[in-house]
């Protein structure tokens, strides 16, 4: 199996907030080094600097807006998260959805700051539209499976296979991540067998009784 990209989204879970975010990020760093894989983390915006300054791990913002400096109260600038230490960002997560024009603006703003972009999608047509914007990654996550513990690779493998095929047709430089319900090593294996290059996951790690052990299980097939 090729070395995958694993991104752990901390969402707004209390288990991944503040100093707890640093502890989970440190576990991600250590397991990644032991397994020879890349594990990135997406903490809350207020924790980006805290995590990035204390742990040598790729940090992703959970969201950025396509705005420039100015009168944009409450928005998140790509340049701000980049200066805080982020190397990339999620865009259009199912819990922070955008319309296509706003997705394009966010991707452009992130690209201008050198941030790696992961555009989240929920079906094949949305994945195809996102691929046309040329992010580095699209992450396929049917929202009805998020947090259920039922992996999309098991519940709806066709949406992953179809998304991979659509992306290859539109822009083969874009890579596909698999999300929703991912928590175990077998889920990672199944996702990659369907053509994805990695996974985006959250509660299976962040809310685990022992996040490090959960990470070790996730990468055990590698």
PDB file of C-alpha atoms in Angstrom:
ATOM      1  CA  UNK A   1       0.000   0.000   0.000  1.00  0.00           C
ATOM      2  CA  UNK A   2       1.291   3.463  -0.905  1.00  0.00           C
ATOM      3  CA  UNK A   3       1.834   5.889   1.950  1.00  0.00           C
ATOM      4  CA  UNK A   4      -1.461   7.753   2.486  1.00  0.00           C
ATOM      5  CA  UNK A   5      -2.330  11.236   3.662  1.00  0.00           C
ATOM      6  CA  UNK A   6      -4.347  11.175   6.878  1.00  0.00           C
ATOM      7  CA  UNK A   7      -6.004  14.371   8.107  1.00  0.00           C
ATOM      8  CA  UNK A   8      -7.621  14.463  11.549  1.00  0.00           C
ATOM      9  CA  UNK A   9     -10.312  17.123  11.904  1.00  0.00           C
ATOM     10  CA  UNK A  10     -10.700  18.237  15.530  1.00  0.00           C
ATOM     11  CA  UNK A  11     -14.003  20.015  14.721  1.00  0.00           C
ATOM     12  CA  UNK A  12     -15.231  21.796  17.879  1.00  0.00           C
ATOM     13  CA  UNK A  13     -14.928  18.729  20.083  1.00  0.00           C
ATOM     14  CA  UNK A  14     -13.962  19.574  23.661  1.00  0.00           C
ATOM     15  CA  UNK A  15     -11.544  16.625  23.495  1.00  0.00           C
ATOM     16  CA  UNK A  16      -9.609  18.500  20.801  1.00  0.00           C
ATOM     17  CA  UNK A  17      -9.671  22.026  22.205  1.00  0.00           C
ATOM     18  CA  UNK A  18      -6.858  24.039  23.762  1.00  0.00           C
ATOM     19  CA  UNK A  19      -4.105  21.970  25.377  1.00  0.00           C
ATOM     20  CA  UNK A  20      -5.988  18.813  24.446  1.00  0.00           C
ATOM     21  CA  UNK A  21      -5.453  19.777  20.812  1.00  0.00           C
ATOM     22  CA  UNK A  22      -1.713  19.893  21.412  1.00  0.00           C
ATOM     23  CA  UNK A  23      -1.752  16.418  22.999  1.00  0.00           C
ATOM     24  CA  UNK A  24      -3.650  14.860  20.085  1.00  0.00           C
ATOM     25  CA  UNK A  25      -1.402  16.630  17.588  1.00  0.00           C
ATOM     26  CA  UNK A  26       1.650  15.229  19.391  1.00  0.00           C
ATOM     27  CA  UNK A  27       0.162  11.723  19.156  1.00  0.00           C
ATOM     28  CA  UNK A  28      -0.381  12.269  15.426  1.00  0.00           C
ATOM     29  CA  UNK A  29       3.240  13.368  15.027  1.00  0.00           C
ATOM     30  CA  UNK A  30       4.604  10.371  16.908  1.00  0.00           C
ATOM     31  CA  UNK A  31       2.457   7.755  15.158  1.00  0.00           C
ATOM     32  CA  UNK A  32       3.208   9.311  11.775  1.00  0.00           C
ATOM     33  CA  UNK A  33       6.944   9.079  12.433  1.00  0.00           C
ATOM     34  CA  UNK A  34       6.701   5.467  13.584  1.00  0.00           C
ATOM     35  CA  UNK A  35       4.524   4.374  10.647  1.00  0.00           C
ATOM     36  CA  UNK A  36       6.238   6.462   7.977  1.00  0.00           C
ATOM     37  CA  UNK A  37       3.032   8.241   6.929  1.00  0.00           C
ATOM     38  CA  UNK A  38       1.817  11.833   6.846  1.00  0.00           C
ATOM     39  CA  UNK A  39      -0.786  12.749   9.456  1.00  0.00           C
ATOM     40  CA  UNK A  40      -2.083  16.307   9.458  1.00  0.00           C
ATOM     41  CA  UNK A  41      -4.391  17.944  11.966  1.00  0.00           C
ATOM     42  CA  UNK A  42      -7.188  20.496  11.603  1.00  0.00           C
ATOM     43  CA  UNK A  43      -7.696  22.175  14.987  1.00  0.00           C
ATOM     44  CA  UNK A  44     -10.065  25.025  15.695  1.00  0.00           C
ATOM     45  CA  UNK A  45      -8.953  28.365  14.311  1.00  0.00           C
ATOM     46  CA  UNK A  46      -7.986  29.700  17.735  1.00  0.00           C
ATOM     47  CA  UNK A  47      -5.724  26.683  18.269  1.00  0.00           C
ATOM     48  CA  UNK A  48      -3.794  26.835  14.984  1.00  0.00           C
ATOM     49  CA  UNK A  49      -0.920  28.864  16.392  1.00  0.00           C
ATOM     50  CA  UNK A  50      -0.918  26.919  19.677  1.00  0.00           C
ATOM     51  CA  UNK A  51      -0.577  23.601  17.839  1.00  0.00           C
ATOM     52  CA  UNK A  52       1.732  24.738  15.040  1.00  0.00           C
ATOM     53  CA  UNK A  53       4.162  26.428  17.436  1.00  0.00           C
ATOM     54  CA  UNK A  54       4.433  23.431  19.776  1.00  0.00           C
ATOM     55  CA  UNK A  55       4.155  20.362  17.548  1.00  0.00           C
ATOM     56  CA  UNK A  56       5.972  19.566  14.308  1.00  0.00           C
ATOM     57  CA  UNK A  57       2.920  18.368  12.410  1.00  0.00           C
ATOM     58  CA  UNK A  58       1.114  19.638   9.279  1.00  0.00           C
ATOM     59  CA  UNK A  59      -1.670  21.937  10.469  1.00  0.00           C
ATOM     60  CA  UNK A  60      -4.770  22.675   8.401  1.00  0.00           C
ATOM     61  CA  UNK A  61      -7.362  25.365   9.030  1.00  0.00           C
ATOM     62  CA  UNK A  62     -10.919  24.069   9.192  1.00  0.00           C
ATOM     63  CA  UNK A  63     -12.089  26.885   6.915  1.00  0.00           C
ATOM     64  CA  UNK A  64     -10.934  29.972   5.046  1.00  0.00           C
ATOM     65  CA  UNK A  65     -12.935  32.675   3.295  1.00  0.00           C
ATOM     66  CA  UNK A  66     -12.129  34.196  -0.062  1.00  0.00           C
ATOM     67  CA  UNK A  67     -11.650  37.687   1.362  1.00  0.00           C
ATOM     68  CA  UNK A  68      -8.878  40.261   1.322  1.00  0.00           C
ATOM     69  CA  UNK A  69      -7.802  42.508   4.192  1.00  0.00           C
ATOM     70  CA  UNK A  70     -10.500  45.050   4.941  1.00  0.00           C
ATOM     71  CA  UNK A  71     -14.022  45.299   6.271  1.00  0.00           C
ATOM     72  CA  UNK A  72     -14.804  41.604   6.672  1.00  0.00           C
ATOM     73  CA  UNK A  73     -15.670  41.158  10.342  1.00  0.00           C
ATOM     74  CA  UNK A  74     -15.911  37.519  11.378  1.00  0.00           C
ATOM     75  CA  UNK A  75     -14.324  36.156   8.206  1.00  0.00           C
ATOM     76  CA  UNK A  76     -11.157  34.051   8.086  1.00  0.00           C
ATOM     77  CA  UNK A  77      -8.329  35.239   5.854  1.00  0.00           C
ATOM     78  CA  UNK A  78      -6.018  32.717   4.230  1.00  0.00           C
ATOM     79  CA  UNK A  79      -3.041  34.932   4.976  1.00  0.00           C
ATOM     80  CA  UNK A  80      -3.953  34.952   8.672  1.00  0.00           C
ATOM     81  CA  UNK A  81      -4.062  31.167   9.054  1.00  0.00           C
ATOM     82  CA  UNK A  82      -0.873  30.860   7.000  1.00  0.00           C
ATOM     83  CA  UNK A  83       0.924  33.278   9.323  1.00  0.00           C
ATOM     84  CA  UNK A  84      -0.435  31.359  12.309  1.00  0.00           C
ATOM     85  CA  UNK A  85       1.347  28.259  11.045  1.00  0.00           C
ATOM     86  CA  UNK A  86      -1.169  26.419   8.888  1.00  0.00           C
ATOM     87  CA  UNK A  87       0.087  24.680   5.745  1.00  0.00           C
ATOM     88  CA  UNK A  88      -3.341  24.025   4.293  1.00  0.00           C
ATOM     89  CA  UNK A  89      -7.075  24.284   4.832  1.00  0.00           C
ATOM     90  CA  UNK A  90     -10.376  22.518   4.522  1.00  0.00           C
ATOM     91  CA  UNK A  91     -12.993  24.212   2.359  1.00  0.00           C
ATOM     92  CA  UNK A  92     -16.713  23.449   2.127  1.00  0.00           C
ATOM     93  CA  UNK A  93     -16.936  20.892   4.920  1.00  0.00           C
ATOM     94  CA  UNK A  94     -20.523  19.635   5.241  1.00  0.00           C
ATOM     95  CA  UNK A  95     -20.732  21.512   8.557  1.00  0.00           C
ATOM     96  CA  UNK A  96     -19.478  24.731   6.892  1.00  0.00           C
ATOM     97  CA  UNK A  97     -20.934  24.624   3.401  1.00  0.00           C
ATOM     98  CA  UNK A  98     -20.324  27.231   0.715  1.00  0.00           C
ATOM     99  CA  UNK A  99     -21.785  27.881  -2.707  1.00  0.00           C
ATOM    100  CA  UNK A 100     -19.611  27.207  -5.744  1.00  0.00           C
ATOM    101  CA  UNK A 101     -18.584  30.845  -6.195  1.00  0.00           C
ATOM    102  CA  UNK A 102     -17.455  31.045  -2.570  1.00  0.00           C
ATOM    103  CA  UNK A 103     -15.578  27.748  -2.873  1.00  0.00           C
ATOM    104  CA  UNK A 104     -13.714  29.140  -5.867  1.00  0.00           C
ATOM    105  CA  UNK A 105     -12.901  32.347  -3.975  1.00  0.00           C
ATOM    106  CA  UNK A 106     -11.628  30.372  -0.974  1.00  0.00           C
ATOM    107  CA  UNK A 107      -9.488  28.080  -3.142  1.00  0.00           C
ATOM    108  CA  UNK A 108      -8.004  31.111  -4.929  1.00  0.00           C
ATOM    109  CA  UNK A 109      -7.278  32.928  -1.663  1.00  0.00           C
ATOM    110  CA  UNK A 110      -5.637  29.844  -0.163  1.00  0.00           C
ATOM    111  CA  UNK A 111      -3.590  29.213  -3.301  1.00  0.00           C
ATOM    112  CA  UNK A 112      -2.314  32.795  -3.243  1.00  0.00           C
ATOM    113  CA  UNK A 113      -0.897  32.127   0.239  1.00  0.00           C
ATOM    114  CA  UNK A 114       0.642  28.780  -0.686  1.00  0.00           C
ATOM    115  CA  UNK A 115      -1.857  26.753   1.333  1.00  0.00           C
ATOM    116  CA  UNK A 116      -2.755  23.198   0.338  1.00  0.00           C
ATOM    117  CA  UNK A 117      -6.495  23.014  -0.278  1.00  0.00           C
ATOM    118  CA  UNK A 118      -8.845  20.148   0.587  1.00  0.00           C
ATOM    119  CA  UNK A 119     -12.324  20.774  -0.804  1.00  0.00           C
ATOM    120  CA  UNK A 120     -14.957  18.598   0.847  1.00  0.00           C
ATOM    121  CA  UNK A 121     -17.735  17.159  -1.316  1.00  0.00           C
ATOM    122  CA  UNK A 122     -20.755  14.949  -0.737  1.00  0.00           C
ATOM    123  CA  UNK A 123     -21.434  13.253  -4.072  1.00  0.00           C
ATOM    124  CA  UNK A 124     -20.004  12.673  -7.554  1.00  0.00           C
ATOM    125  CA  UNK A 125     -21.363  15.830  -9.265  1.00  0.00           C
ATOM    126  CA  UNK A 126     -20.081  18.040  -6.458  1.00  0.00           C
ATOM    127  CA  UNK A 127     -16.723  16.290  -6.601  1.00  0.00           C
ATOM    128  CA  UNK A 128     -16.521  16.918 -10.341  1.00  0.00           C
ATOM    129  CA  UNK A 129     -17.317  20.601  -9.873  1.00  0.00           C
ATOM    130  CA  UNK A 130     -14.715  20.909  -7.139  1.00  0.00           C
ATOM    131  CA  UNK A 131     -12.054  19.187  -9.246  1.00  0.00           C
ATOM    132  CA  UNK A 132     -12.537  21.825 -11.938  1.00  0.00           C
ATOM    133  CA  UNK A 133     -11.287  24.414  -9.419  1.00  0.00           C
ATOM    134  CA  UNK A 134      -7.957  22.539  -9.158  1.00  0.00           C
ATOM    135  CA  UNK A 135      -7.509  22.120  -5.415  1.00  0.00           C
ATOM    136  CA  UNK A 136      -4.809  19.723  -4.326  1.00  0.00           C
ATOM    137  CA  UNK A 137      -7.411  17.359  -2.875  1.00  0.00           C
ATOM    138  CA  UNK A 138     -11.128  16.693  -2.771  1.00  0.00           C
ATOM    139  CA  UNK A 139     -12.486  14.783   0.228  1.00  0.00           C
ATOM    140  CA  UNK A 140     -15.646  12.796  -0.455  1.00  0.00           C
ATOM    141  CA  UNK A 141     -17.866  12.721   2.649  1.00  0.00           C
ATOM    142  CA  UNK A 142     -21.580  11.873   2.416  1.00  0.00           C
ATOM    143  CA  UNK A 143     -22.906  13.904   5.383  1.00  0.00           C
ATOM    144  CA  UNK A 144     -25.359  11.245   6.497  1.00  0.00           C
ATOM    145  CA  UNK A 145     -22.408   8.981   7.380  1.00  0.00           C
ATOM    146  CA  UNK A 146     -20.301  11.527   9.260  1.00  0.00           C
ATOM    147  CA  UNK A 147     -19.836  10.511  12.884  1.00  0.00           C
ATOM    148  CA  UNK A 148     -21.739   7.251  12.474  1.00  0.00           C
ATOM    149  CA  UNK A 149     -18.782   4.885  12.543  1.00  0.00           C
ATOM    150  CA  UNK A 150     -20.023   3.408   9.264  1.00  0.00           C
ATOM    151  CA  UNK A 151     -17.352   4.112   6.629  1.00  0.00           C
ATOM    152  CA  UNK A 152     -18.403   5.432   3.243  1.00  0.00           C
ATOM    153  CA  UNK A 153     -16.179   2.769   1.670  1.00  0.00           C
ATOM    154  CA  UNK A 154     -18.581   0.203   3.112  1.00  0.00           C
ATOM    155  CA  UNK A 155     -21.929   2.013   2.954  1.00  0.00           C
ATOM    156  CA  UNK A 156     -21.557   3.634  -0.458  1.00  0.00           C
ATOM    157  CA  UNK A 157     -18.356   2.555  -2.231  1.00  0.00           C
ATOM    158  CA  UNK A 158     -19.706   3.696  -5.598  1.00  0.00           C
ATOM    159  CA  UNK A 159     -19.587   7.352  -4.534  1.00  0.00           C
ATOM    160  CA  UNK A 160     -15.856   6.978  -3.860  1.00  0.00           C
ATOM    161  CA  UNK A 161     -15.108   5.056  -7.057  1.00  0.00           C
ATOM    162  CA  UNK A 162     -17.265   7.418  -9.105  1.00  0.00           C
ATOM    163  CA  UNK A 163     -15.593  10.459  -7.581  1.00  0.00           C
ATOM    164  CA  UNK A 164     -12.131   9.100  -8.340  1.00  0.00           C
ATOM    165  CA  UNK A 165     -13.144   8.464 -11.950  1.00  0.00           C
ATOM    166  CA  UNK A 166     -14.724  11.925 -12.308  1.00  0.00           C
ATOM    167  CA  UNK A 167     -11.636  13.639 -10.921  1.00  0.00           C
ATOM    168  CA  UNK A 168      -9.347  11.723 -13.278  1.00  0.00           C
ATOM    169  CA  UNK A 169     -11.422  12.879 -16.244  1.00  0.00           C
ATOM    170  CA  UNK A 170     -11.519  16.517 -15.199  1.00  0.00           C
ATOM    171  CA  UNK A 171      -8.144  17.119 -13.583  1.00  0.00           C
ATOM    172  CA  UNK A 172      -5.826  14.159 -12.934  1.00  0.00           C
ATOM    173  CA  UNK A 173      -3.582  16.363 -10.793  1.00  0.00           C
ATOM    174  CA  UNK A 174      -6.284  16.508  -8.116  1.00  0.00           C
ATOM    175  CA  UNK A 175      -6.222  13.673  -5.596  1.00  0.00           C
ATOM    176  CA  UNK A 176      -9.130  12.138  -3.698  1.00  0.00           C
ATOM    177  CA  UNK A 177      -9.459  11.595   0.038  1.00  0.00           C
ATOM    178  CA  UNK A 178     -12.193   9.472   1.577  1.00  0.00           C
ATOM    179  CA  UNK A 179     -14.123  10.641   4.624  1.00  0.00           C
ATOM    180  CA  UNK A 180     -17.165   9.896   6.794  1.00  0.00           C
ATOM    181  CA  UNK A 181     -17.186   7.030   9.268  1.00  0.00           C
ATOM    182  CA  UNK A 182     -13.455   6.297   9.027  1.00  0.00           C
ATOM    183  CA  UNK A 183     -11.953   4.996  12.265  1.00  0.00           C
ATOM    184  CA  UNK A 184     -10.092   1.683  11.776  1.00  0.00           C
ATOM    185  CA  UNK A 185      -7.232   0.292   9.772  1.00  0.00           C
ATOM    186  CA  UNK A 186      -9.593  -1.730   7.595  1.00  0.00           C
ATOM    187  CA  UNK A 187     -11.425   1.497   6.701  1.00  0.00           C
ATOM    188  CA  UNK A 188      -8.174   3.064   5.508  1.00  0.00           C
ATOM    189  CA  UNK A 189      -7.347  -0.013   3.449  1.00  0.00           C
ATOM    190  CA  UNK A 190     -10.805  -0.081   1.858  1.00  0.00           C
ATOM    191  CA  UNK A 191     -10.656   3.636   1.051  1.00  0.00           C
ATOM    192  CA  UNK A 192      -7.338   3.258  -0.728  1.00  0.00           C
ATOM    193  CA  UNK A 193      -8.488   0.144  -2.574  1.00  0.00           C
ATOM    194  CA  UNK A 194     -11.264   2.309  -4.038  1.00  0.00           C
ATOM    195  CA  UNK A 195      -8.694   4.742  -5.459  1.00  0.00           C
ATOM    196  CA  UNK A 196      -8.346   7.395  -2.780  1.00  0.00           C
ATOM    197  CA  UNK A 197      -4.921   8.509  -1.556  1.00  0.00           C
ATOM    198  CA  UNK A 198      -5.893   8.886   2.069  1.00  0.00           C
ATOM    199  CA  UNK A 199      -8.611   9.753   4.547  1.00  0.00           C
ATOM    200  CA  UNK A 200     -10.192  12.666   6.388  1.00  0.00           C
ATOM    201  CA  UNK A 201     -11.560  11.651   9.778  1.00  0.00           C
ATOM    202  CA  UNK A 202     -12.568  13.158  13.105  1.00  0.00           C
ATOM    203  CA  UNK A 203     -14.482  11.522  15.952  1.00  0.00           C
ATOM    204  CA  UNK A 204     -12.867   8.103  15.507  1.00  0.00           C
ATOM    205  CA  UNK A 205      -9.610   9.662  16.719  1.00  0.00           C
ATOM    206  CA  UNK A 206     -10.478  12.845  18.608  1.00  0.00           C
ATOM    207  CA  UNK A 207     -13.236  11.290  20.737  1.00  0.00           C
ATOM    208  CA  UNK A 208     -11.459   7.973  21.247  1.00  0.00           C
ATOM    209  CA  UNK A 209     -10.649   7.013  24.833  1.00  0.00           C
ATOM    210  CA  UNK A 210      -7.008   6.733  23.746  1.00  0.00           C
ATOM    211  CA  UNK A 211      -6.355   8.748  20.562  1.00  0.00           C
ATOM    212  CA  UNK A 212      -2.844   7.366  20.160  1.00  0.00           C
ATOM    213  CA  UNK A 213      -4.077   3.773  20.237  1.00  0.00           C
ATOM    214  CA  UNK A 214      -6.810   4.675  17.746  1.00  0.00           C
ATOM    215  CA  UNK A 215      -4.185   6.171  15.436  1.00  0.00           C
ATOM    216  CA  UNK A 216      -1.985   3.116  15.766  1.00  0.00           C
ATOM    217  CA  UNK A 217      -4.922   0.899  14.772  1.00  0.00           C
ATOM    218  CA  UNK A 218      -5.679   3.170  11.810  1.00  0.00           C
ATOM    219  CA  UNK A 219      -2.180   2.854  10.380  1.00  0.00           C
ATOM    220  CA  UNK A 220      -1.674  -0.803  11.358  1.00  0.00           C
ATOM    221  CA  UNK A 221      -2.206  -2.134   7.779  1.00  0.00           C
ATOM    222  CA  UNK A 222       0.635  -0.002   6.417  1.00  0.00           C
TER     223      UNK A 222
END
